Amino acid sequence: MKANIGIKEKDRAVVAQILNKLLADENVLYTKVRNAHWNVEGSDFHAQHLFFETIYGELAELIDEIAERVRSIGHFAIGTMKQFLELTQLTEMKYGKNDSQGYIKELLNDIESLIISIREDIDTVEKAGDAGTEDFLVGILGKHEKTAWMLRAHIK
C-alpha cells in the first residue's frame, strides 16, 4: 500500500535518497568506530576503548532510526555493504597506526563532513515539504555536533 502522508511521491523519493545516503555514511562511520574500539592501543587504551564503545552504541541506535524513517515515508532502506560503500561520502579507515589520537582525528574529520552534509540536506528536505524528516535531521545534527565536540576535546 502506498504511503499517503501529504508529501508528493517525487519529493518522498528525494528525501529517501538523502536518508539512504545518510544511512550509508552512518554505517561506514559505525564500522570505523568499531575498528578504533577494537584496535586502539596506548596508555589511554581503557578510556578510549570505552569512549569509542559509547560512540558506536549511539550510532547503532541512530542507524536503526534512519532506516525506519526511510520506511515511514514509503521507501525501502538500503542494507548491504556494497550499497553503503557505493553511496557513502566517507572512505574506509585511512589511518595506519593504532593510537587514539589518529583514530580520533580521522573520526572527527568524518563527523564534521557529515555535519556539513546534513545541514545542506535539511534545506532540501524542507523544500520537499517533509517537516518530519527535517526535524529528524536537525536532531541528528545536534547529536553529531556533540560527538564532534567530544572528539575535539580529546585532541592535544
Short mmCIF file of N, CA and C in Angstrom, two decimals:
data_model
loop_
_atom_site.label_atom_id
_atom_site.label_comp_id
_atom_site.label_asym_id
_atom_site.label_seq_id
_atom_site.Cartn_x
_atom_site.Cartn_y
_atom_site.Cartn_z
N MET A 1 0.84 -1.18 0.00
CA MET A 1 0.00 0.00 0.00
C MET A 1 0.88 1.24 0.00
N LYS A 2 0.53 2.22 -0.80
CA LYS A 2 1.30 3.45 -0.90
C LYS A 2 1.15 4.31 0.35
N ALA A 3 2.22 5.02 0.67
CA ALA A 3 2.17 5.96 1.79
C ALA A 3 1.38 7.19 1.36
N ASN A 4 0.41 7.56 2.16
CA ASN A 4 -0.40 8.74 1.91
C ASN A 4 -0.20 9.69 3.09
N ILE A 5 0.93 10.42 3.05
CA ILE A 5 1.31 11.24 4.21
C ILE A 5 1.38 12.73 3.88
N GLY A 6 0.80 13.12 2.74
CA GLY A 6 0.75 14.53 2.39
C GLY A 6 2.00 15.07 1.73
N ILE A 7 2.86 14.18 1.26
CA ILE A 7 4.07 14.59 0.55
C ILE A 7 4.07 13.87 -0.79
N LYS A 8 4.29 14.60 -1.87
CA LYS A 8 4.29 14.00 -3.20
C LYS A 8 5.34 12.91 -3.30
N GLU A 9 5.05 11.91 -4.12
CA GLU A 9 5.98 10.77 -4.29
C GLU A 9 7.35 11.24 -4.75
N LYS A 10 7.41 12.18 -5.69
CA LYS A 10 8.72 12.63 -6.18
C LYS A 10 9.51 13.28 -5.05
N ASP A 11 8.84 13.99 -4.15
CA ASP A 11 9.53 14.60 -3.01
C ASP A 11 9.96 13.54 -1.99
N ARG A 12 9.09 12.56 -1.77
CA ARG A 12 9.47 11.46 -0.86
C ARG A 12 10.66 10.68 -1.41
N ALA A 13 10.72 10.53 -2.73
CA ALA A 13 11.86 9.83 -3.35
C ALA A 13 13.16 10.60 -3.11
N VAL A 14 13.10 11.92 -3.23
CA VAL A 14 14.30 12.74 -2.97
C VAL A 14 14.73 12.59 -1.52
N VAL A 15 13.76 12.65 -0.62
CA VAL A 15 14.07 12.52 0.81
C VAL A 15 14.62 11.13 1.12
N ALA A 16 14.03 10.11 0.53
CA ALA A 16 14.51 8.75 0.76
C ALA A 16 15.95 8.59 0.27
N GLN A 17 16.26 9.22 -0.85
CA GLN A 17 17.63 9.17 -1.37
C GLN A 17 18.60 9.83 -0.37
N ILE A 18 18.21 10.96 0.17
CA ILE A 18 19.04 11.65 1.16
C ILE A 18 19.22 10.77 2.40
N LEU A 19 18.14 10.19 2.86
CA LEU A 19 18.21 9.34 4.05
C LEU A 19 19.04 8.08 3.81
N ASN A 20 18.91 7.48 2.64
CA ASN A 20 19.71 6.29 2.35
C ASN A 20 21.19 6.61 2.24
N LYS A 21 21.53 7.78 1.71
CA LYS A 21 22.94 8.19 1.70
C LYS A 21 23.44 8.38 3.12
N LEU A 22 22.62 9.01 3.96
CA LEU A 22 22.99 9.19 5.36
C LEU A 22 23.12 7.83 6.06
N LEU A 23 22.24 6.92 5.72
CA LEU A 23 22.32 5.57 6.27
C LEU A 23 23.64 4.91 5.89
N ALA A 24 24.06 5.09 4.66
CA ALA A 24 25.35 4.56 4.21
C ALA A 24 26.50 5.22 4.98
N ASP A 25 26.46 6.53 5.10
CA ASP A 25 27.51 7.25 5.82
C ASP A 25 27.60 6.79 7.27
N GLU A 26 26.46 6.66 7.92
CA GLU A 26 26.45 6.27 9.33
C GLU A 26 26.96 4.84 9.51
N ASN A 27 26.65 3.95 8.57
CA ASN A 27 27.14 2.58 8.66
C ASN A 27 28.66 2.51 8.47
N VAL A 28 29.19 3.28 7.55
CA VAL A 28 30.64 3.31 7.37
C VAL A 28 31.30 3.91 8.60
N LEU A 29 30.73 5.00 9.12
CA LEU A 29 31.27 5.60 10.34
C LEU A 29 31.22 4.62 11.50
N TYR A 30 30.11 3.91 11.65
CA TYR A 30 29.96 2.90 12.70
C TYR A 30 31.09 1.87 12.62
N THR A 31 31.35 1.39 11.42
CA THR A 31 32.40 0.38 11.24
C THR A 31 33.77 0.95 11.60
N LYS A 32 34.00 2.19 11.26
CA LYS A 32 35.28 2.83 11.58
C LYS A 32 35.45 3.00 13.09
N VAL A 33 34.37 3.35 13.77
CA VAL A 33 34.44 3.50 15.23
C VAL A 33 34.65 2.14 15.88
N ARG A 34 33.98 1.10 15.37
CA ARG A 34 34.20 -0.26 15.91
C ARG A 34 35.66 -0.67 15.73
N ASN A 35 36.22 -0.35 14.57
CA ASN A 35 37.62 -0.66 14.33
C ASN A 35 38.52 0.03 15.36
N ALA A 36 38.25 1.31 15.61
CA ALA A 36 39.02 2.05 16.60
C ALA A 36 38.85 1.42 17.99
N HIS A 37 37.65 1.06 18.33
CA HIS A 37 37.35 0.42 19.62
C HIS A 37 38.14 -0.88 19.79
N TRP A 38 38.17 -1.68 18.76
CA TRP A 38 38.85 -2.97 18.84
C TRP A 38 40.36 -2.83 18.86
N ASN A 39 40.89 -1.87 18.14
CA ASN A 39 42.33 -1.86 17.86
C ASN A 39 43.13 -0.75 18.51
N VAL A 40 42.49 0.16 19.24
CA VAL A 40 43.24 1.24 19.87
C VAL A 40 44.25 0.66 20.87
N GLU A 41 45.43 1.28 20.89
CA GLU A 41 46.50 0.88 21.82
C GLU A 41 47.09 2.14 22.45
N GLY A 42 47.75 1.96 23.55
CA GLY A 42 48.45 3.06 24.19
C GLY A 42 48.07 3.16 25.66
N SER A 43 48.70 4.12 26.32
CA SER A 43 48.48 4.28 27.76
C SER A 43 47.05 4.71 28.07
N ASP A 44 46.35 5.25 27.10
CA ASP A 44 44.97 5.67 27.29
C ASP A 44 43.97 4.63 26.77
N PHE A 45 44.44 3.40 26.58
CA PHE A 45 43.62 2.35 25.98
C PHE A 45 42.25 2.24 26.63
N HIS A 46 42.20 2.03 27.93
CA HIS A 46 40.91 1.73 28.58
C HIS A 46 39.91 2.86 28.39
N ALA A 47 40.33 4.08 28.63
CA ALA A 47 39.42 5.22 28.49
C ALA A 47 38.94 5.36 27.04
N GLN A 48 39.85 5.21 26.09
CA GLN A 48 39.47 5.37 24.69
C GLN A 48 38.62 4.20 24.20
N HIS A 49 38.93 3.01 24.67
CA HIS A 49 38.14 1.83 24.33
C HIS A 49 36.68 2.06 24.73
N LEU A 50 36.47 2.57 25.93
CA LEU A 50 35.12 2.84 26.41
C LEU A 50 34.48 4.01 25.67
N PHE A 51 35.28 5.03 25.37
CA PHE A 51 34.79 6.20 24.63
C PHE A 51 34.28 5.78 23.26
N PHE A 52 35.07 4.99 22.54
CA PHE A 52 34.64 4.52 21.22
C PHE A 52 33.41 3.63 21.33
N GLU A 53 33.31 2.85 22.39
CA GLU A 53 32.15 1.99 22.59
C GLU A 53 30.88 2.84 22.75
N THR A 54 30.99 3.92 23.47
CA THR A 54 29.85 4.84 23.64
C THR A 54 29.42 5.39 22.28
N ILE A 55 30.38 5.80 21.49
CA ILE A 55 30.06 6.38 20.18
C ILE A 55 29.39 5.35 19.27
N TYR A 56 29.95 4.14 19.18
CA TYR A 56 29.34 3.18 18.27
C TYR A 56 27.98 2.71 18.78
N GLY A 57 27.77 2.71 20.08
CA GLY A 57 26.46 2.37 20.62
C GLY A 57 25.40 3.39 20.19
N GLU A 58 25.77 4.67 20.25
CA GLU A 58 24.86 5.72 19.82
C GLU A 58 24.60 5.64 18.31
N LEU A 59 25.64 5.33 17.55
CA LEU A 59 25.48 5.20 16.11
C LEU A 59 24.57 4.03 15.74
N ALA A 60 24.67 2.93 16.48
CA ALA A 60 23.81 1.77 16.20
C ALA A 60 22.34 2.15 16.33
N GLU A 61 22.00 2.90 17.36
CA GLU A 61 20.61 3.34 17.53
C GLU A 61 20.20 4.29 16.41
N LEU A 62 21.09 5.20 16.07
CA LEU A 62 20.82 6.18 15.03
C LEU A 62 20.59 5.50 13.67
N ILE A 63 21.40 4.52 13.36
CA ILE A 63 21.27 3.78 12.11
C ILE A 63 19.88 3.16 11.99
N ASP A 64 19.42 2.56 13.07
CA ASP A 64 18.09 1.95 13.06
C ASP A 64 17.01 3.00 12.85
N GLU A 65 17.16 4.15 13.50
CA GLU A 65 16.17 5.22 13.36
C GLU A 65 16.14 5.76 11.93
N ILE A 66 17.29 5.88 11.30
CA ILE A 66 17.33 6.37 9.92
C ILE A 66 16.63 5.39 8.98
N ALA A 67 16.94 4.11 9.13
CA ALA A 67 16.30 3.09 8.28
C ALA A 67 14.78 3.11 8.47
N GLU A 68 14.34 3.25 9.71
CA GLU A 68 12.91 3.28 9.97
C GLU A 68 12.27 4.55 9.42
N ARG A 69 13.01 5.64 9.39
CA ARG A 69 12.47 6.88 8.81
C ARG A 69 12.27 6.70 7.31
N VAL A 70 13.21 6.03 6.65
CA VAL A 70 13.05 5.75 5.21
C VAL A 70 11.77 4.95 4.99
N ARG A 71 11.56 3.94 5.81
CA ARG A 71 10.37 3.11 5.67
C ARG A 71 9.10 3.90 5.97
N SER A 72 9.17 4.82 6.92
CA SER A 72 7.96 5.57 7.30
C SER A 72 7.50 6.53 6.22
N ILE A 73 8.39 6.88 5.28
CA ILE A 73 7.96 7.75 4.18
C ILE A 73 7.67 6.94 2.91
N GLY A 74 7.59 5.62 3.07
CA GLY A 74 7.12 4.77 1.97
C GLY A 74 8.19 4.24 1.04
N HIS A 75 9.44 4.21 1.49
CA HIS A 75 10.52 3.69 0.65
C HIS A 75 11.27 2.59 1.41
N PHE A 76 12.19 1.95 0.72
CA PHE A 76 12.98 0.89 1.32
C PHE A 76 14.36 1.41 1.69
N ALA A 77 14.84 0.95 2.84
CA ALA A 77 16.18 1.31 3.32
C ALA A 77 17.20 0.37 2.69
N ILE A 78 18.33 0.94 2.29
CA ILE A 78 19.41 0.09 1.79
C ILE A 78 19.98 -0.70 2.96
N GLY A 79 20.64 -1.82 2.66
CA GLY A 79 21.10 -2.63 3.77
C GLY A 79 22.29 -3.53 3.48
N THR A 80 23.00 -3.30 2.38
CA THR A 80 24.16 -4.14 2.10
C THR A 80 25.43 -3.31 2.16
N MET A 81 26.52 -3.96 2.44
CA MET A 81 27.82 -3.26 2.47
C MET A 81 28.12 -2.66 1.11
N LYS A 82 27.79 -3.37 0.06
CA LYS A 82 28.01 -2.85 -1.29
C LYS A 82 27.26 -1.54 -1.49
N GLN A 83 26.00 -1.51 -1.10
CA GLN A 83 25.21 -0.29 -1.23
C GLN A 83 25.78 0.83 -0.37
N PHE A 84 26.18 0.50 0.85
CA PHE A 84 26.75 1.52 1.74
C PHE A 84 27.99 2.14 1.11
N LEU A 85 28.88 1.29 0.60
CA LEU A 85 30.13 1.80 0.02
C LEU A 85 29.90 2.56 -1.28
N GLU A 86 28.85 2.22 -2.02
CA GLU A 86 28.53 2.95 -3.24
C GLU A 86 27.98 4.34 -2.95
N LEU A 87 27.22 4.48 -1.86
CA LEU A 87 26.55 5.75 -1.57
C LEU A 87 27.31 6.69 -0.63
N THR A 88 28.18 6.15 0.19
CA THR A 88 28.81 6.98 1.22
C THR A 88 29.75 8.03 0.66
N GLN A 89 29.85 9.12 1.38
CA GLN A 89 30.85 10.13 1.06
C GLN A 89 32.14 9.87 1.83
N LEU A 90 32.09 8.95 2.78
CA LEU A 90 33.25 8.65 3.61
C LEU A 90 34.12 7.59 2.94
N THR A 91 35.33 7.49 3.41
CA THR A 91 36.23 6.43 2.94
C THR A 91 36.43 5.45 4.08
N GLU A 92 36.90 4.29 3.72
CA GLU A 92 37.24 3.34 4.77
C GLU A 92 38.45 3.88 5.52
N MET A 93 38.75 3.28 6.66
CA MET A 93 39.81 3.77 7.54
C MET A 93 41.09 4.01 6.77
N LYS A 94 41.62 5.22 6.89
CA LYS A 94 42.88 5.57 6.23
C LYS A 94 44.05 5.47 7.19
N TYR A 95 43.78 5.73 8.46
CA TYR A 95 44.85 5.84 9.44
C TYR A 95 45.51 4.49 9.66
N GLY A 96 46.83 4.44 9.63
CA GLY A 96 47.55 3.18 9.68
C GLY A 96 48.02 2.75 11.06
N LYS A 97 48.07 3.67 12.02
CA LYS A 97 48.52 3.31 13.37
C LYS A 97 47.32 2.99 14.24
N ASN A 98 47.59 2.59 15.47
CA ASN A 98 46.50 2.21 16.37
C ASN A 98 46.42 3.09 17.61
N ASP A 99 46.91 4.32 17.52
CA ASP A 99 46.82 5.21 18.69
C ASP A 99 45.53 6.02 18.64
N SER A 100 45.06 6.40 19.79
CA SER A 100 43.77 7.07 19.88
C SER A 100 43.75 8.41 19.16
N GLN A 101 44.82 9.17 19.21
CA GLN A 101 44.82 10.48 18.57
C GLN A 101 44.58 10.38 17.06
N GLY A 102 45.20 9.41 16.43
CA GLY A 102 44.99 9.23 14.99
C GLY A 102 43.56 8.83 14.67
N TYR A 103 43.04 7.87 15.44
CA TYR A 103 41.65 7.47 15.23
C TYR A 103 40.70 8.65 15.45
N ILE A 104 40.93 9.38 16.51
CA ILE A 104 40.05 10.50 16.85
C ILE A 104 40.06 11.55 15.75
N LYS A 105 41.24 11.89 15.25
CA LYS A 105 41.32 12.89 14.18
C LYS A 105 40.57 12.45 12.93
N GLU A 106 40.72 11.18 12.56
CA GLU A 106 40.02 10.70 11.37
C GLU A 106 38.51 10.67 11.58
N LEU A 107 38.08 10.20 12.75
CA LEU A 107 36.65 10.16 13.04
C LEU A 107 36.06 11.56 13.11
N LEU A 108 36.80 12.48 13.69
CA LEU A 108 36.35 13.87 13.76
C LEU A 108 36.16 14.45 12.36
N ASN A 109 37.12 14.20 11.50
CA ASN A 109 37.01 14.68 10.12
C ASN A 109 35.74 14.13 9.46
N ASP A 110 35.48 12.85 9.66
CA ASP A 110 34.28 12.23 9.08
C ASP A 110 33.00 12.84 9.64
N ILE A 111 32.95 12.99 10.94
CA ILE A 111 31.73 13.52 11.57
C ILE A 111 31.50 14.97 11.15
N GLU A 112 32.56 15.75 11.07
CA GLU A 112 32.38 17.13 10.63
C GLU A 112 31.91 17.20 9.18
N SER A 113 32.37 16.29 8.34
CA SER A 113 31.88 16.28 6.96
C SER A 113 30.40 15.88 6.91
N LEU A 114 29.99 14.97 7.80
CA LEU A 114 28.57 14.61 7.87
C LEU A 114 27.73 15.79 8.35
N ILE A 115 28.24 16.54 9.31
CA ILE A 115 27.53 17.71 9.82
C ILE A 115 27.25 18.69 8.68
N ILE A 116 28.26 18.94 7.88
CA ILE A 116 28.10 19.86 6.74
C ILE A 116 27.07 19.33 5.76
N SER A 117 27.14 18.04 5.44
CA SER A 117 26.17 17.45 4.51
C SER A 117 24.75 17.49 5.05
N ILE A 118 24.60 17.19 6.32
CA ILE A 118 23.27 17.19 6.92
C ILE A 118 22.67 18.59 6.87
N ARG A 119 23.48 19.61 7.14
CA ARG A 119 22.98 20.99 7.05
C ARG A 119 22.42 21.27 5.65
N GLU A 120 23.15 20.85 4.63
CA GLU A 120 22.68 21.04 3.25
C GLU A 120 21.42 20.23 2.98
N ASP A 121 21.39 19.01 3.49
CA ASP A 121 20.23 18.15 3.27
C ASP A 121 18.96 18.69 3.94
N ILE A 122 19.13 19.35 5.08
CA ILE A 122 17.97 19.92 5.77
C ILE A 122 17.25 20.90 4.86
N ASP A 123 18.01 21.71 4.14
CA ASP A 123 17.40 22.66 3.20
C ASP A 123 16.60 21.96 2.11
N THR A 124 17.18 20.89 1.56
CA THR A 124 16.50 20.14 0.51
C THR A 124 15.22 19.49 1.02
N VAL A 125 15.30 18.92 2.21
CA VAL A 125 14.14 18.25 2.80
C VAL A 125 13.04 19.26 3.12
N GLU A 126 13.44 20.44 3.57
CA GLU A 126 12.45 21.50 3.83
C GLU A 126 11.72 21.87 2.55
N LYS A 127 12.46 22.01 1.45
CA LYS A 127 11.85 22.35 0.16
C LYS A 127 10.91 21.25 -0.32
N ALA A 128 11.19 20.01 0.07
CA ALA A 128 10.32 18.88 -0.30
C ALA A 128 9.06 18.84 0.55
N GLY A 129 8.97 19.68 1.56
CA GLY A 129 7.78 19.73 2.40
C GLY A 129 7.68 18.64 3.44
N ASP A 130 8.82 18.05 3.81
CA ASP A 130 8.82 16.96 4.79
C ASP A 130 9.34 17.48 6.13
N ALA A 131 8.43 18.08 6.89
CA ALA A 131 8.80 18.65 8.19
C ALA A 131 9.26 17.58 9.18
N GLY A 132 8.69 16.39 9.08
CA GLY A 132 9.08 15.30 9.99
C GLY A 132 10.53 14.90 9.80
N THR A 133 10.94 14.73 8.55
CA THR A 133 12.33 14.37 8.28
C THR A 133 13.25 15.55 8.56
N GLU A 134 12.78 16.76 8.31
CA GLU A 134 13.58 17.95 8.62
C GLU A 134 13.90 17.97 10.12
N ASP A 135 12.89 17.77 10.94
CA ASP A 135 13.09 17.74 12.39
C ASP A 135 14.01 16.59 12.79
N PHE A 136 13.81 15.45 12.17
CA PHE A 136 14.64 14.28 12.42
C PHE A 136 16.11 14.58 12.13
N LEU A 137 16.38 15.22 11.00
CA LEU A 137 17.76 15.55 10.63
C LEU A 137 18.36 16.60 11.56
N VAL A 138 17.56 17.53 12.02
CA VAL A 138 18.05 18.52 12.98
C VAL A 138 18.50 17.82 14.26
N GLY A 139 17.75 16.81 14.68
CA GLY A 139 18.15 16.04 15.86
C GLY A 139 19.46 15.30 15.65
N ILE A 140 19.63 14.71 14.49
CA ILE A 140 20.88 14.01 14.17
C ILE A 140 22.03 15.00 14.14
N LEU A 141 21.80 16.16 13.56
CA LEU A 141 22.81 17.21 13.50
C LEU A 141 23.30 17.55 14.91
N GLY A 142 22.38 17.74 15.83
CA GLY A 142 22.75 18.04 17.21
C GLY A 142 23.57 16.94 17.85
N LYS A 143 23.21 15.69 17.60
CA LYS A 143 23.96 14.56 18.16
C LYS A 143 25.38 14.54 17.61
N HIS A 144 25.51 14.75 16.30
CA HIS A 144 26.84 14.74 15.69
C HIS A 144 27.69 15.93 16.14
N GLU A 145 27.05 17.07 16.34
CA GLU A 145 27.80 18.23 16.83
C GLU A 145 28.36 17.96 18.23
N LYS A 146 27.58 17.30 19.07
CA LYS A 146 28.05 16.96 20.41
C LYS A 146 29.21 15.96 20.34
N THR A 147 29.09 14.95 19.49
CA THR A 147 30.17 13.98 19.34
C THR A 147 31.43 14.65 18.79
N ALA A 148 31.27 15.56 17.84
CA ALA A 148 32.43 16.27 17.30
C ALA A 148 33.12 17.08 18.39
N TRP A 149 32.36 17.73 19.21
CA TRP A 149 32.92 18.49 20.34
C TRP A 149 33.72 17.55 21.25
N MET A 150 33.16 16.41 21.57
CA MET A 150 33.85 15.47 22.46
C MET A 150 35.13 14.94 21.81
N LEU A 151 35.08 14.67 20.52
CA LEU A 151 36.29 14.23 19.83
C LEU A 151 37.35 15.34 19.82
N ARG A 152 36.94 16.58 19.53
CA ARG A 152 37.88 17.70 19.54
C ARG A 152 38.52 17.87 20.91
N ALA A 153 37.75 17.62 21.96
CA ALA A 153 38.28 17.79 23.33
C ALA A 153 39.37 16.78 23.64
N HIS A 154 39.46 15.70 22.88
CA HIS A 154 40.49 14.69 23.11
C HIS A 154 41.80 14.98 22.37
N ILE A 155 41.75 15.92 21.44
CA ILE A 155 42.93 16.19 20.63
C ILE A 155 43.84 17.15 21.38
N LYS A 156 45.10 16.77 21.45
CA LYS A 156 46.09 17.59 22.18
C LYS A 156 46.48 18.81 21.38
#
